[in-house]
Amino acid sequence: MRVKVSRKAHFNAAHRLYRSDWDLDQNKAVFGLCSNPNFHGHNYDLIVSVTGEIDPETGFVMDMKILKDLIKSEIENAFDHKNLNIEVPEFKTLNPTSENIAVVIYNKLRPHIALEKDIEVVLYETPRNFVTYSGS
């Protein structure tokens, strides 16, 4: 029997959506206010879900304390109160869209969670705008 467990987390970060190979007008036309050269910020909500078999000894799919600590060490410590474009190495050459942020989060967590378990990342940029990534 496969069960999905989830942990919610939160971080604040600034970013700018732009392509350095485009001029200011093209960036503004595509990314609008999100291309502000002085950056802008979001209060991101993150839900990380792990799906797998229930361990018959513990009754857990995954120990939620381990998942909490993993999200804290790999994601919150790396992203919280940071300028994603400048301070987070993954975004030095990758546009920090919500889609790309969700993929980066997944890739940072995947090596730490058993491969027989599936991972899903849901990232809310705003209460109404969110993306989901599960590795495919």
PDB file of C-alpha atoms in Angstrom:
ATOM      1  CA  MET A   1       0.000   0.000   0.000  1.00  0.00           C
ATOM      2  CA  ARG A   2       1.492   3.339  -1.120  1.00  0.00           C
ATOM      3  CA  VAL A   3       0.735   6.423   0.926  1.00  0.00           C
ATOM      4  CA  LYS A   4       1.680  10.075   0.388  1.00  0.00           C
ATOM      5  CA  VAL A   5       2.957  12.179   3.316  1.00  0.00           C
ATOM      6  CA  SER A   6       3.545  15.919   3.010  1.00  0.00           C
ATOM      7  CA  ARG A   7       5.413  18.673   4.805  1.00  0.00           C
ATOM      8  CA  LYS A   8       4.705  22.374   4.362  1.00  0.00           C
ATOM      9  CA  ALA A   9       7.487  24.971   4.596  1.00  0.00           C
ATOM     10  CA  HIS A  10       7.979  28.640   3.852  1.00  0.00           C
ATOM     11  CA  PHE A  11      10.737  30.935   2.647  1.00  0.00           C
ATOM     12  CA  ASN A  12      11.060  34.549   1.514  1.00  0.00           C
ATOM     13  CA  ALA A  13      13.232  35.385  -1.456  1.00  0.00           C
ATOM     14  CA  ALA A  14      13.841  38.059  -4.054  1.00  0.00           C
ATOM     15  CA  HIS A  15      14.403  37.475  -7.747  1.00  0.00           C
ATOM     16  CA  ARG A  16      14.329  39.038 -11.156  1.00  0.00           C
ATOM     17  CA  LEU A  17      13.037  37.300 -14.257  1.00  0.00           C
ATOM     18  CA  TYR A  18      15.130  38.219 -17.255  1.00  0.00           C
ATOM     19  CA  ARG A  19      17.403  36.916 -19.957  1.00  0.00           C
ATOM     20  CA  SER A  20      20.785  38.572 -20.259  1.00  0.00           C
ATOM     21  CA  ASP A  21      20.775  37.971 -24.028  1.00  0.00           C
ATOM     22  CA  TRP A  22      17.611  40.109 -24.402  1.00  0.00           C
ATOM     23  CA  ASP A  23      17.443  43.886 -24.167  1.00  0.00           C
ATOM     24  CA  LEU A  24      15.442  45.655 -21.453  1.00  0.00           C
ATOM     25  CA  ASP A  25      12.406  46.150 -23.714  1.00  0.00           C
ATOM     26  CA  GLN A  26      12.133  42.468 -24.650  1.00  0.00           C
ATOM     27  CA  ASN A  27      12.569  41.406 -21.008  1.00  0.00           C
ATOM     28  CA  LYS A  28       9.856  43.855 -19.953  1.00  0.00           C
ATOM     29  CA  ALA A  29       7.529  42.670 -22.741  1.00  0.00           C
ATOM     30  CA  VAL A  30       7.866  39.009 -21.702  1.00  0.00           C
ATOM     31  CA  PHE A  31       8.349  39.207 -17.915  1.00  0.00           C
ATOM     32  CA  GLY A  32       6.579  42.499 -17.125  1.00  0.00           C
ATOM     33  CA  LEU A  33       7.031  43.848 -13.608  1.00  0.00           C
ATOM     34  CA  CYS A  34       8.899  40.664 -12.677  1.00  0.00           C
ATOM     35  CA  SER A  35      11.813  41.947 -14.771  1.00  0.00           C
ATOM     36  CA  ASN A  36      12.408  44.950 -12.493  1.00  0.00           C
ATOM     37  CA  PRO A  37      16.202  45.547 -12.513  1.00  0.00           C
ATOM     38  CA  ASN A  38      15.994  46.192  -8.756  1.00  0.00           C
ATOM     39  CA  PHE A  39      14.378  42.774  -8.132  1.00  0.00           C
ATOM     40  CA  HIS A  40      11.175  41.961  -6.254  1.00  0.00           C
ATOM     41  CA  GLY A  41      10.240  39.434  -3.591  1.00  0.00           C
ATOM     42  CA  HIS A  42       7.794  36.674  -2.746  1.00  0.00           C
ATOM     43  CA  ASN A  43       6.677  34.818   0.335  1.00  0.00           C
ATOM     44  CA  TYR A  44       6.934  31.290  -1.050  1.00  0.00           C
ATOM     45  CA  ASP A  45       5.008  28.377   0.399  1.00  0.00           C
ATOM     46  CA  LEU A  46       6.407  24.939  -0.313  1.00  0.00           C
ATOM     47  CA  ILE A  47       4.808  21.526   0.060  1.00  0.00           C
ATOM     48  CA  VAL A  48       7.068  18.512  -0.313  1.00  0.00           C
ATOM     49  CA  SER A  49       5.309  15.153  -0.572  1.00  0.00           C
ATOM     50  CA  VAL A  50       6.871  11.711  -0.377  1.00  0.00           C
ATOM     51  CA  THR A  51       4.956   8.660  -1.592  1.00  0.00           C
ATOM     52  CA  GLY A  52       5.951   5.132  -0.722  1.00  0.00           C
ATOM     53  CA  GLU A  53       5.193   1.948   1.147  1.00  0.00           C
ATOM     54  CA  ILE A  54       4.452   2.131   4.859  1.00  0.00           C
ATOM     55  CA  ASP A  55       7.322   0.653   6.859  1.00  0.00           C
ATOM     56  CA  PRO A  56       5.795  -2.215   8.894  1.00  0.00           C
ATOM     57  CA  GLU A  57       8.150  -1.550  11.841  1.00  0.00           C
ATOM     58  CA  THR A  58       7.642   2.226  12.202  1.00  0.00           C
ATOM     59  CA  GLY A  59       4.329   2.800  10.451  1.00  0.00           C
ATOM     60  CA  PHE A  60       6.001   5.656   8.515  1.00  0.00           C
ATOM     61  CA  VAL A  61       6.382   6.266   4.806  1.00  0.00           C
ATOM     62  CA  MET A  62       9.106   8.698   5.899  1.00  0.00           C
ATOM     63  CA  ASP A  63       9.924  10.089   9.301  1.00  0.00           C
ATOM     64  CA  MET A  64       8.490  13.628   9.150  1.00  0.00           C
ATOM     65  CA  LYS A  65      11.242  14.951  11.429  1.00  0.00           C
ATOM     66  CA  ILE A  66      13.795  13.799   8.843  1.00  0.00           C
ATOM     67  CA  LEU A  67      11.794  15.442   6.038  1.00  0.00           C
ATOM     68  CA  LYS A  68      11.469  18.651   8.083  1.00  0.00           C
ATOM     69  CA  ASP A  69      15.227  18.763   8.733  1.00  0.00           C
ATOM     70  CA  LEU A  70      16.003  17.983   5.100  1.00  0.00           C
ATOM     71  CA  ILE A  71      13.797  20.824   3.835  1.00  0.00           C
ATOM     72  CA  LYS A  72      15.398  23.162   6.386  1.00  0.00           C
ATOM     73  CA  SER A  73      18.993  22.255   5.519  1.00  0.00           C
ATOM     74  CA  GLU A  74      18.665  21.903   1.737  1.00  0.00           C
ATOM     75  CA  ILE A  75      16.017  24.491   0.856  1.00  0.00           C
ATOM     76  CA  GLU A  76      15.208  27.008   3.563  1.00  0.00           C
ATOM     77  CA  ASN A  77      18.847  27.623   4.520  1.00  0.00           C
ATOM     78  CA  ALA A  78      19.786  27.991   0.836  1.00  0.00           C
ATOM     79  CA  PHE A  79      16.863  30.201  -0.296  1.00  0.00           C
ATOM     80  CA  ASP A  80      15.341  32.048   2.679  1.00  0.00           C
ATOM     81  CA  HIS A  81      15.973  35.814   2.679  1.00  0.00           C
ATOM     82  CA  LYS A  82      18.226  35.484  -0.359  1.00  0.00           C
ATOM     83  CA  ASN A  83      18.347  37.135  -3.738  1.00  0.00           C
ATOM     84  CA  LEU A  84      17.981  34.008  -5.864  1.00  0.00           C
ATOM     85  CA  ASN A  85      19.707  35.521  -8.918  1.00  0.00           C
ATOM     86  CA  ILE A  86      22.771  36.591  -6.970  1.00  0.00           C
ATOM     87  CA  GLU A  87      23.112  34.352  -3.901  1.00  0.00           C
ATOM     88  CA  VAL A  88      21.917  30.921  -5.050  1.00  0.00           C
ATOM     89  CA  PRO A  89      24.418  29.180  -7.354  1.00  0.00           C
ATOM     90  CA  GLU A  90      21.781  27.227  -9.290  1.00  0.00           C
ATOM     91  CA  PHE A  91      20.297  30.495 -10.580  1.00  0.00           C
ATOM     92  CA  LYS A  92      23.510  32.154 -11.761  1.00  0.00           C
ATOM     93  CA  THR A  93      22.606  31.014 -15.295  1.00  0.00           C
ATOM     94  CA  LEU A  94      19.037  29.740 -14.792  1.00  0.00           C
ATOM     95  CA  ASN A  95      16.072  32.128 -14.803  1.00  0.00           C
ATOM     96  CA  PRO A  96      14.465  31.800 -11.325  1.00  0.00           C
ATOM     97  CA  THR A  97      10.893  31.270 -12.496  1.00  0.00           C
ATOM     98  CA  SER A  98       8.621  29.317 -10.177  1.00  0.00           C
ATOM     99  CA  GLU A  99       8.928  26.383 -12.566  1.00  0.00           C
ATOM    100  CA  ASN A 100      12.725  26.422 -12.384  1.00  0.00           C
ATOM    101  CA  ILE A 101      12.738  26.942  -8.610  1.00  0.00           C
ATOM    102  CA  ALA A 102      10.489  23.872  -8.150  1.00  0.00           C
ATOM    103  CA  VAL A 103      12.817  21.738 -10.313  1.00  0.00           C
ATOM    104  CA  VAL A 104      15.880  22.946  -8.394  1.00  0.00           C
ATOM    105  CA  ILE A 105      14.154  22.125  -5.072  1.00  0.00           C
ATOM    106  CA  TYR A 106      13.300  18.643  -6.336  1.00  0.00           C
ATOM    107  CA  ASN A 107      16.874  18.081  -7.521  1.00  0.00           C
ATOM    108  CA  LYS A 108      18.295  19.223  -4.176  1.00  0.00           C
ATOM    109  CA  LEU A 109      16.016  16.832  -2.246  1.00  0.00           C
ATOM    110  CA  ARG A 110      16.092  13.774  -4.542  1.00  0.00           C
ATOM    111  CA  PRO A 111      19.559  12.487  -3.502  1.00  0.00           C
ATOM    112  CA  HIS A 112      18.470  12.403   0.160  1.00  0.00           C
ATOM    113  CA  ILE A 113      15.259  10.397  -0.230  1.00  0.00           C
ATOM    114  CA  ALA A 114      15.204   6.685  -1.081  1.00  0.00           C
ATOM    115  CA  LEU A 115      14.740   6.099  -4.813  1.00  0.00           C
ATOM    116  CA  GLU A 116      11.790   3.741  -4.285  1.00  0.00           C
ATOM    117  CA  LYS A 117       9.882   6.734  -2.905  1.00  0.00           C
ATOM    118  CA  ASP A 118       8.331   9.315  -5.217  1.00  0.00           C
ATOM    119  CA  ILE A 119       8.730  13.030  -4.503  1.00  0.00           C
ATOM    120  CA  GLU A 120       6.390  15.861  -5.433  1.00  0.00           C
ATOM    121  CA  VAL A 121       7.197  19.550  -4.985  1.00  0.00           C
ATOM    122  CA  VAL A 122       4.411  22.131  -4.959  1.00  0.00           C
ATOM    123  CA  LEU A 123       5.665  25.714  -4.841  1.00  0.00           C
ATOM    124  CA  TYR A 124       3.312  28.642  -4.254  1.00  0.00           C
ATOM    125  CA  GLU A 125       4.725  31.941  -5.491  1.00  0.00           C
ATOM    126  CA  THR A 126       1.474  33.634  -4.470  1.00  0.00           C
ATOM    127  CA  PRO A 127      -1.687  32.194  -2.939  1.00  0.00           C
ATOM    128  CA  ARG A 128      -3.097  31.900  -6.483  1.00  0.00           C
ATOM    129  CA  ASN A 129      -0.014  30.987  -8.521  1.00  0.00           C
ATOM    130  CA  PHE A 130       1.739  27.689  -7.944  1.00  0.00           C
ATOM    131  CA  VAL A 131       3.634  24.976  -9.787  1.00  0.00           C
ATOM    132  CA  THR A 132       3.970  21.243  -9.227  1.00  0.00           C
ATOM    133  CA  TYR A 133       6.953  19.093 -10.166  1.00  0.00           C
ATOM    134  CA  SER A 134       7.435  15.381  -9.579  1.00  0.00           C
ATOM    135  CA  GLY A 135      10.524  14.569 -11.579  1.00  0.00           C
ATOM    136  CA  SER A 136       9.091  13.892 -14.996  1.00  0.00           C
TER     137      SER A 136
END
